[in-house]
Short mmCIF file of C-alpha atoms in Angstrom, two decimals:
data_model
loop_
_atom_site.label_atom_id
_atom_site.label_comp_id
_atom_site.label_asym_id
_atom_site.label_seq_id
_atom_site.Cartn_x
_atom_site.Cartn_y
_atom_site.Cartn_z
CA GLU A 1 74.25 49.74 -30.51
CA ALA A 2 72.05 52.52 -31.83
CA GLY A 3 71.66 55.57 -29.65
CA VAL A 4 68.57 57.63 -28.99
CA THR A 5 67.20 58.93 -32.26
CA GLN A 6 64.84 61.84 -32.75
CA PHE A 7 62.89 62.99 -35.75
CA PRO A 8 62.65 65.53 -37.25
CA SER A 9 65.87 67.30 -36.47
CA HIS A 10 64.29 70.62 -37.35
CA SER A 11 60.72 71.68 -37.91
CA VAL A 12 59.44 75.11 -38.89
CA ILE A 13 55.70 75.63 -38.58
CA GLU A 14 53.28 78.49 -38.28
CA LYS A 15 51.38 79.38 -35.18
CA GLY A 16 48.27 77.26 -34.91
CA GLN A 17 49.68 74.31 -36.80
CA THR A 18 50.41 70.87 -35.41
CA VAL A 19 53.77 69.18 -35.05
CA THR A 20 54.61 65.67 -33.90
CA LEU A 21 58.07 64.85 -32.67
CA ARG A 22 59.28 61.28 -32.43
CA CYS A 23 61.84 59.63 -30.19
CA ASP A 24 63.26 56.14 -30.47
CA PRO A 25 65.04 55.26 -27.23
CA ILE A 26 67.85 52.81 -26.84
CA SER A 27 66.48 49.30 -27.10
CA GLY A 28 65.67 47.88 -23.70
CA HIS A 29 65.49 51.24 -21.93
CA ASP A 30 62.23 51.36 -20.04
CA ASN A 31 62.68 54.97 -18.97
CA LEU A 32 62.07 57.70 -21.50
CA TYR A 33 62.17 61.43 -20.80
CA TRP A 34 61.20 64.51 -22.76
CA TYR A 35 62.86 67.86 -22.12
CA ARG A 36 62.80 71.29 -23.73
CA ARG A 37 65.60 73.80 -23.90
CA VAL A 38 64.66 77.32 -24.89
CA MET A 39 67.14 79.91 -26.12
CA GLY A 40 70.12 78.23 -24.48
CA LYS A 41 68.53 78.31 -21.07
CA GLU A 42 67.67 75.53 -18.67
CA ILE A 43 66.84 71.98 -19.70
CA LYS A 44 63.23 71.90 -18.62
CA PHE A 45 61.72 68.55 -17.69
CA LEU A 46 58.48 67.75 -19.48
CA LEU A 47 57.64 64.18 -18.63
CA HIS A 48 58.87 60.70 -17.86
CA PHE A 49 57.61 57.37 -19.16
CA VAL A 50 58.29 54.02 -17.62
CA LYS A 51 57.53 51.64 -20.41
CA GLU A 52 54.17 52.82 -21.75
CA SER A 53 53.04 54.53 -18.54
CA LYS A 54 53.42 58.20 -17.74
CA GLN A 55 55.35 58.16 -14.48
CA ASP A 56 55.55 61.93 -14.14
CA GLU A 57 54.02 64.49 -16.46
CA SER A 58 54.21 67.43 -14.10
CA GLY A 59 56.42 69.39 -16.47
CA MET A 60 54.00 69.42 -19.38
CA PRO A 61 53.14 73.10 -19.87
CA ASN A 62 49.51 72.76 -20.90
CA ASN A 63 47.00 70.60 -22.69
CA ARG A 64 48.33 71.56 -26.08
CA PHE A 65 51.08 69.04 -25.48
CA LEU A 66 50.34 65.34 -25.75
CA ALA A 67 52.92 62.62 -25.26
CA GLU A 68 52.41 58.97 -25.98
CA ARG A 69 54.47 55.83 -25.82
CA THR A 70 52.28 53.09 -27.12
CA GLY A 71 53.76 49.64 -26.62
CA GLY A 72 56.55 51.05 -24.53
CA THR A 73 58.91 51.53 -27.43
CA TYR A 74 59.11 54.80 -29.31
CA SER A 75 57.42 57.95 -28.08
CA THR A 76 55.75 60.89 -29.75
CA LEU A 77 55.22 64.41 -28.51
CA LYS A 78 52.50 66.33 -30.27
CA VAL A 79 51.99 70.05 -30.00
CA GLN A 80 48.57 71.18 -31.14
CA PRO A 81 48.02 74.02 -31.81
CA ALA A 82 51.55 75.37 -31.65
CA GLU A 83 52.22 78.79 -30.15
CA LEU A 84 55.24 81.05 -30.55
CA GLU A 85 56.50 80.24 -27.04
CA ASP A 86 56.70 76.55 -27.92
CA SER A 87 59.83 77.21 -29.97
CA GLY A 88 62.94 75.54 -28.67
CA VAL A 89 64.90 72.33 -28.82
CA TYR A 90 63.07 69.25 -27.61
CA PHE A 91 65.34 66.56 -26.28
CA CYS A 92 64.46 62.98 -25.62
CA ALA A 93 66.53 60.84 -23.29
CA SER A 94 66.38 57.24 -22.20
CA SER A 95 67.85 55.24 -19.37
CA GLN A 96 67.90 51.70 -18.18
CA PHE A 97 67.24 52.51 -14.56
CA TRP A 98 64.82 54.86 -12.83
CA ASN A 99 66.30 57.82 -10.92
CA THR A 100 69.86 56.66 -11.26
CA GLY A 101 72.36 55.94 -13.94
CA GLU A 102 73.22 57.65 -17.16
CA LEU A 103 70.68 59.43 -19.29
CA PHE A 104 71.35 59.01 -22.99
CA PHE A 105 70.15 61.97 -25.01
CA GLY A 106 69.11 62.22 -28.61
CA GLU A 107 70.34 64.99 -30.87
CA GLY A 108 67.17 66.96 -30.27
CA SER A 109 64.38 68.29 -32.45
CA ARG A 110 64.51 72.01 -33.01
CA LEU A 111 61.04 73.50 -33.28
CA THR A 112 60.54 76.96 -34.69
CA VAL A 113 57.04 78.41 -34.53
CA LEU A 114 56.51 81.48 -36.70
CA GLY B 1 61.62 65.37 -8.76
CA GLN B 2 63.96 67.36 -6.60
CA GLN B 3 64.88 70.83 -7.77
CA VAL B 4 68.55 71.76 -7.92
CA MET B 5 69.92 75.28 -8.16
CA GLN B 6 73.08 75.93 -10.09
CA ILE B 7 75.52 78.84 -10.03
CA PRO B 8 76.98 80.76 -11.68
CA GLN B 9 74.88 81.14 -14.79
CA TYR B 10 77.86 82.20 -16.90
CA GLN B 11 81.61 81.99 -16.51
CA HIS B 12 84.17 83.38 -18.89
CA VAL B 13 87.78 82.42 -18.30
CA GLN B 14 91.13 82.77 -19.94
CA GLU B 15 92.54 79.51 -21.21
CA GLY B 16 94.58 77.94 -18.45
CA GLU B 17 92.45 79.35 -15.63
CA ASP B 18 90.37 77.16 -13.39
CA PHE B 19 86.58 76.92 -13.42
CA THR B 20 84.05 75.79 -10.85
CA THR B 21 80.29 75.38 -11.00
CA TYR B 22 78.09 74.66 -8.00
CA CYS B 23 74.86 72.78 -7.58
CA ASN B 24 72.70 73.13 -4.47
CA SER B 25 69.53 71.57 -3.13
CA SER B 26 67.39 72.37 -0.13
CA THR B 27 66.82 68.66 0.43
CA THR B 28 69.10 65.67 0.65
CA LEU B 29 69.84 64.11 -2.71
CA SER B 30 70.14 60.38 -3.19
CA ASN B 31 72.48 61.03 -6.08
CA ILE B 32 73.56 63.78 -8.43
CA GLN B 33 74.67 63.66 -12.02
CA TRP B 34 76.70 66.02 -14.17
CA TYR B 35 76.30 66.57 -17.90
CA LYS B 36 78.04 68.68 -20.52
CA GLN B 37 76.38 70.16 -23.56
CA ARG B 38 78.58 71.58 -26.27
CA PRO B 39 77.18 74.44 -28.37
CA GLY B 40 74.74 72.96 -30.87
CA GLY B 41 75.00 69.54 -29.30
CA HIS B 42 73.10 67.44 -26.84
CA PRO B 43 73.78 66.79 -23.16
CA VAL B 44 76.36 64.12 -22.51
CA PHE B 45 76.69 62.30 -19.22
CA LEU B 46 79.89 62.97 -17.30
CA ILE B 47 79.46 61.29 -13.94
CA GLN B 48 77.14 60.27 -11.13
CA LEU B 49 77.89 60.82 -7.44
CA VAL B 50 76.12 58.78 -4.79
CA LYS B 51 78.08 58.75 -1.54
CA SER B 52 78.34 61.50 1.05
CA GLY B 53 81.61 63.38 0.65
CA GLU B 54 82.43 61.55 -2.55
CA VAL B 55 85.17 62.96 -4.78
CA LYS B 56 85.75 61.68 -8.29
CA LYS B 57 88.25 62.79 -10.88
CA GLN B 58 88.29 62.58 -14.65
CA LYS B 59 91.55 64.00 -15.92
CA ARG B 60 91.25 67.76 -15.29
CA LEU B 61 87.69 67.49 -13.93
CA THR B 62 87.02 67.01 -10.22
CA PHE B 63 83.53 66.27 -8.96
CA GLN B 64 82.49 66.54 -5.32
CA PHE B 65 79.37 65.59 -3.42
CA GLY B 66 78.86 67.38 -0.12
CA GLU B 67 78.84 65.63 3.22
CA ALA B 68 75.16 66.44 3.69
CA LYS B 69 74.40 65.39 0.11
CA LYS B 70 72.77 68.74 -0.56
CA ASN B 71 75.43 70.26 -2.78
CA SER B 72 77.90 69.30 -5.42
CA SER B 73 80.60 70.95 -7.47
CA LEU B 74 82.47 70.45 -10.69
CA HIS B 75 85.94 71.92 -10.91
CA ILE B 76 88.02 72.10 -14.07
CA THR B 77 91.73 72.69 -13.68
CA ALA B 78 93.56 74.65 -16.37
CA THR B 79 90.69 75.09 -18.78
CA GLN B 80 91.14 74.45 -22.47
CA THR B 81 89.07 75.66 -25.41
CA THR B 82 87.62 72.16 -25.68
CA ASP B 83 85.96 72.68 -22.29
CA VAL B 84 83.57 75.24 -23.79
CA GLY B 85 79.92 74.38 -23.27
CA THR B 86 77.19 74.35 -20.66
CA TYR B 87 77.56 72.17 -17.60
CA PHE B 88 74.43 70.88 -15.95
CA CYS B 89 73.77 69.04 -12.75
CA ALA B 90 70.73 66.81 -12.39
CA GLY B 91 69.12 65.49 -9.26
CA PRO B 92 66.78 62.57 -8.69
CA GLY B 93 63.75 62.70 -10.93
CA MET B 94 66.19 63.76 -13.60
CA ARG B 95 65.48 67.45 -13.04
CA PHE B 96 68.26 69.63 -14.35
CA GLY B 97 69.76 72.76 -12.90
CA ALA B 98 69.84 75.91 -15.00
CA GLY B 99 73.38 75.15 -16.14
CA THR B 100 76.61 77.11 -16.15
CA ARG B 101 77.76 78.29 -19.52
CA LEU B 102 81.53 78.27 -19.81
CA THR B 103 83.39 80.23 -22.43
CA VAL B 104 87.16 80.06 -22.73
CA LYS B 105 89.31 82.75 -24.32
CA PRO B 106 92.38 81.34 -26.07
#
């Protein structure tokens, strides 16, 4: 069974540019989460999808971030326009159940904004 | 989601010494999970605790959930260099604590 996959693994862009990160969860997992880890610090929650619906987007930092999960399968996280402080590793995770059970993480997408 | 606080932030031990990280919440938790992230890697699920006072063991790792379900701990006995990484707890809503970074000196 394929795990959670994320693309790209690394992206380097300049301030003001746009980047779109993609996450393919484990097949059948309705719950999909986005997190960001900056400079080896905390794993900061960004948002949670249940199927195609945003269950909780309270962690999204501002309106430069847009997450979608059309059709309830893969998800994208777009940052537009990117700022220096957006740099970090963006992790996607999926789970079968809501609020319980194992979260399966992808390898992460490292974003560097210059 | 329920916020969990984790201490200490860093822990450096000599190989063979024990290590403990603590996770605390101001509210009762329905469950708590523990994850490990190796340097350069991604978080990997270790365990979930659900019951009050629950204690679970995985080889040298012992996980506890407090009687009031407001705190939890992860204890590693006789650390090895393979234990290096950051250990995170996560509460309901899948909110993570700040993590405890463990380094082990051979």
